[in-house]
Structure formats: C-alpha cells, structure tokens
XYZ file of C-alpha atoms in Angstrom:
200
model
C 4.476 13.676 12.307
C 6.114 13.822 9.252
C 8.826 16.409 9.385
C 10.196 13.920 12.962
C 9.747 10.957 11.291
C 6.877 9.610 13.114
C 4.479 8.558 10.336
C 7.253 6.394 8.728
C 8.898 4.784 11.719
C 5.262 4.076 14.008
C 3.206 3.468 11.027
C 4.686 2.875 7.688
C 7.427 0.642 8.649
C 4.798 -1.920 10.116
C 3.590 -2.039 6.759
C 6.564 -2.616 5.035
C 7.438 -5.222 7.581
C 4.377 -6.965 6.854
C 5.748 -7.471 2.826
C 3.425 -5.143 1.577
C 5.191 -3.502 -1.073
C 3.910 -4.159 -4.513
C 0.560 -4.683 -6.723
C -2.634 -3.290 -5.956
C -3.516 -2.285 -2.307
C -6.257 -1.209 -0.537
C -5.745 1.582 2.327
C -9.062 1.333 4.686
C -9.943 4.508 6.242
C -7.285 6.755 4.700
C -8.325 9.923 6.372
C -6.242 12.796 5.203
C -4.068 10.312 2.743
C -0.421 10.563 4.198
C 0.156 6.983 5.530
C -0.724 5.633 1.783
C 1.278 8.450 -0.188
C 4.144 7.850 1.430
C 3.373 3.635 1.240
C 3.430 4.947 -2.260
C 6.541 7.399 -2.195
C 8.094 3.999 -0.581
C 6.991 1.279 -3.172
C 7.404 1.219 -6.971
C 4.835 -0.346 -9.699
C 2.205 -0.140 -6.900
C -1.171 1.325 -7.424
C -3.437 2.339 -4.036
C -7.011 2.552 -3.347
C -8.566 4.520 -0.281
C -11.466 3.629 1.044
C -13.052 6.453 3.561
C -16.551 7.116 5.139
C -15.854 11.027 4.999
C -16.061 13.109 1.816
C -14.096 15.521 3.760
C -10.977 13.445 4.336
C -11.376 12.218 0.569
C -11.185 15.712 -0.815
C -8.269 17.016 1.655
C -6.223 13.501 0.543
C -7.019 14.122 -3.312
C -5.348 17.635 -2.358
C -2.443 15.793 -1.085
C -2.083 13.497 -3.501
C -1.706 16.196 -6.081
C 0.576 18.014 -3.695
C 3.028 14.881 -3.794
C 2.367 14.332 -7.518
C 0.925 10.817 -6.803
C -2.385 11.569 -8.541
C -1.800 8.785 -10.835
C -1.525 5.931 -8.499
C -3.920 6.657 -6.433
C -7.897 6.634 -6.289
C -9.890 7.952 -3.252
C -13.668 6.029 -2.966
C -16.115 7.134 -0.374
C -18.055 3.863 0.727
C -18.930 2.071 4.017
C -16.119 -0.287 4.919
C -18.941 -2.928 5.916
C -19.607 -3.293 2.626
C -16.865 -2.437 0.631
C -17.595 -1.732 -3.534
C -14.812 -4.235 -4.885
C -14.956 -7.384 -6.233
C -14.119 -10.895 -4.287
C -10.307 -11.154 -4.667
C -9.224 -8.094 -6.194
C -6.525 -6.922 -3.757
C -2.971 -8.214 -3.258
C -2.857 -6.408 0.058
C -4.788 -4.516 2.286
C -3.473 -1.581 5.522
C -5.414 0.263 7.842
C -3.987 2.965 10.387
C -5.588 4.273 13.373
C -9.058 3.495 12.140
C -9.676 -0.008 13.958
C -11.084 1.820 16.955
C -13.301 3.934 15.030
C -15.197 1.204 13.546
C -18.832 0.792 14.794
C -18.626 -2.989 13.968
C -15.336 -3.829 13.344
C -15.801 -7.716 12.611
C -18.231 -6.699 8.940
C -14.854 -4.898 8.382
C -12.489 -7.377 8.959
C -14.553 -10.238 6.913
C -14.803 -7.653 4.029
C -10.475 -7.191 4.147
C -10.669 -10.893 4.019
C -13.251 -11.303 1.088
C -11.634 -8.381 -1.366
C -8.078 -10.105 -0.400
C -6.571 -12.139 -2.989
C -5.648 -15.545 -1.987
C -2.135 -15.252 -0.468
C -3.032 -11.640 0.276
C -1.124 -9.473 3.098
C -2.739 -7.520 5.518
C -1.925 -5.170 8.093
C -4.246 -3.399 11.075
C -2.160 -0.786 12.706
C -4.152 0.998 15.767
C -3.638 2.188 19.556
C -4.487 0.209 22.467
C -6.131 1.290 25.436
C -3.715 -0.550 27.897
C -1.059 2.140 27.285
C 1.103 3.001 30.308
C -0.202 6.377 31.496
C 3.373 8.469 30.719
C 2.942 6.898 26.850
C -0.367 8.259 26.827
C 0.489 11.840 28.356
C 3.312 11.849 25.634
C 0.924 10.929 22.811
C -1.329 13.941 23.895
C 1.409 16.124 24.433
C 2.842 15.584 20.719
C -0.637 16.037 19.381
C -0.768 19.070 17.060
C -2.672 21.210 16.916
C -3.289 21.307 20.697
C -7.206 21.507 20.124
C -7.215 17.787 18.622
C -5.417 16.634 22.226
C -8.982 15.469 22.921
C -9.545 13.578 20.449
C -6.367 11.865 21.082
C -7.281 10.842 24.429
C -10.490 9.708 23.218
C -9.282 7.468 20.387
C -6.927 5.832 22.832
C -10.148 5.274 25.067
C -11.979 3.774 22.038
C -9.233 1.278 21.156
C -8.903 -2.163 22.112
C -6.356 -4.355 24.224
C -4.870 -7.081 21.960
C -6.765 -9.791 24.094
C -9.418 -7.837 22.936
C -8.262 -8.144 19.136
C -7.610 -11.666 19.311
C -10.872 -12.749 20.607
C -12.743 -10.623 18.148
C -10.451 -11.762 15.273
C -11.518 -15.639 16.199
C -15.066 -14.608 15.415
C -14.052 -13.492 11.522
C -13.214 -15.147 8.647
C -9.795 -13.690 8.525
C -7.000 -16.423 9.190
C -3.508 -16.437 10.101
C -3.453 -13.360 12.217
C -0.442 -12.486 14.551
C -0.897 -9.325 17.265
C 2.241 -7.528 18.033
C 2.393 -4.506 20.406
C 4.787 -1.757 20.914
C 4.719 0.763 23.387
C 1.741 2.899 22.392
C -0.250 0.752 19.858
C -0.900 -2.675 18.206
C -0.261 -4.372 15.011
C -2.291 -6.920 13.684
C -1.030 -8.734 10.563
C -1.209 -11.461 8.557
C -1.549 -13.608 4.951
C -4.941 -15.071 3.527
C -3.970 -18.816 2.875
C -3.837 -19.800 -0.327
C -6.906 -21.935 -0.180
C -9.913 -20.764 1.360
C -11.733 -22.994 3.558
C -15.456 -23.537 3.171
C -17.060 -24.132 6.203
C-alpha cells in the first residue's frame, strides 16, 4: 500500500481534503501507525496522538515511528475509544481509518470525537462500505497482502456500513455538521464542530 501509492491517495488525501493539516490531532484506532506518520510526513508544526485498543498495534507503530524518525511528534495511548483519556476540547482535529466498522458501539465513539474536539474542530471517518460492487470487492481481496489476511478483508467489508447506514446513526450523536461522501470502495464521513455548542 505504500510503495503504489495507495495509503496516500485512498486514505490520506481524504484527510488532507478535510483541512486537517496543523495543531494537535487525534488518530482513533491507529493500528500499525502508517496513515498518521505519513499525516505527519505530510504536515509541519503538527503533533499526533494515537489512540488504539491493542498493545500490539501500539508497540509495532512505536517501531514505525522510530523507523520514520517521527518519535517526537507522536504519542501512542492504549485506551477504549468509548471513553477516551483526554480532556473536553483538547483536539483541533480528529481522523480515523478503517476502524469505523470495528467498533462494537460506534455512536460512544463518535460523541467522544465530538467531546475531545475543540470548538471549530475538523474531523474525518474514513472506512469501507458494505454496498461495494462485487468486482471492487474481488479487487480489494485480491490486492490484500499477505494473501492469509484476504479473509479478514472480506470480513471487514462485511462488518462495514452503507452510508444510509452512517447517516442515520450519525443523527443519533452529538456530532454536527457531518457530510458522507463515497467513492468506489469506501466512505468518508467528515465534518467541523460549530463554533458554539448547543445545549440541549
């Protein structure tokens, strides 16, 4: 994925696209660390935290990190993303990749991004969708290396959602100004806290 360009053009540009480029970010469900060290090859002055369930992934992505001599911009925090260890408002932005589907409860998740979001704060939810035209999905398992995750590949595009599916769960959260795009194999779900929170 990254040596044909794949991370960057299906996952970082999204990001980028959504304005997040600068301050302090939060990557939810980081996994192995790529998306966010290159987010952070990509941005300058910008400072990343990754939040991830597995102490596994944390300790490959700390390996990475040193690998692409990002060490110092970036800290890796194991913690449930239902209840997430930062403060109200701390974050100018927040990204997740490919980790929507894997959420048990996705909506704890969502209201969290919203509460640890600054006011003003980006967002952006990157994920597949299960609604994939069968010849996308054949080529997303036939890319997948190595060939013993194909699987798993299948099965996370089973898990996902279809962005009716998004939108109807999003109207139950208290994150606001959402917009769903989809391409062919995935959707992207971004947006900006307003400025003023709402107290209802």
């Amino acid at each position: 994925m990254l040596d044909g360009g794949w991370l960057q053009a299906q996952y970082l540009e999204p990001v980028i696209r959504a304005e997040i480029t600068s301050g302090l970010v939060l990557e939810v469900g980081s996994g192995p660390g790529y998306l966010g060290l290159e987010w952070l090859k990509s941005t300058r002055d910008t400072t990343l935290r990754c939040l991830d369930i597995d102490k596994h992934m944390i300790a490959i992505a700390r390996k990475h990190a040193n690998q692409y001599g990002l060490s110092s911009r970036v800290e890796y925090i194991m913690a449930d993303a239902s209840q997430m260890p930062f403060e109200d408002r701390l974050f100018d932005s927040v990204f997740s990749n490919c980790s929507l589907h894997e959420w048990a409860h996705p909506e704890p998740i969502l209201d969290e991004i919203n509460r640890v979001l600054k006011p003003g704060g980006r967002y952006c939810i990157v994920d597949l969708r299960r609604d994939i035209k069968p010849r996308v999905k054949q080529f997303l398992w036939a890319i997948t290396r190595p060939e013993e995750m194909q699987p798993t590949c299948l099965a996370a595009i089973e898990a996902s959602y279809t962005a009716s599916e998004i939108g109807v769960m999003l109207g139950r959260t208290k994150l606001l100004n959402w917009h769903i795009d989809t391409n062919f194999w995935g959707l992207i779900i971004s947006g900006r806290k307003p400025m003023r929170e709402c107290n209802f």
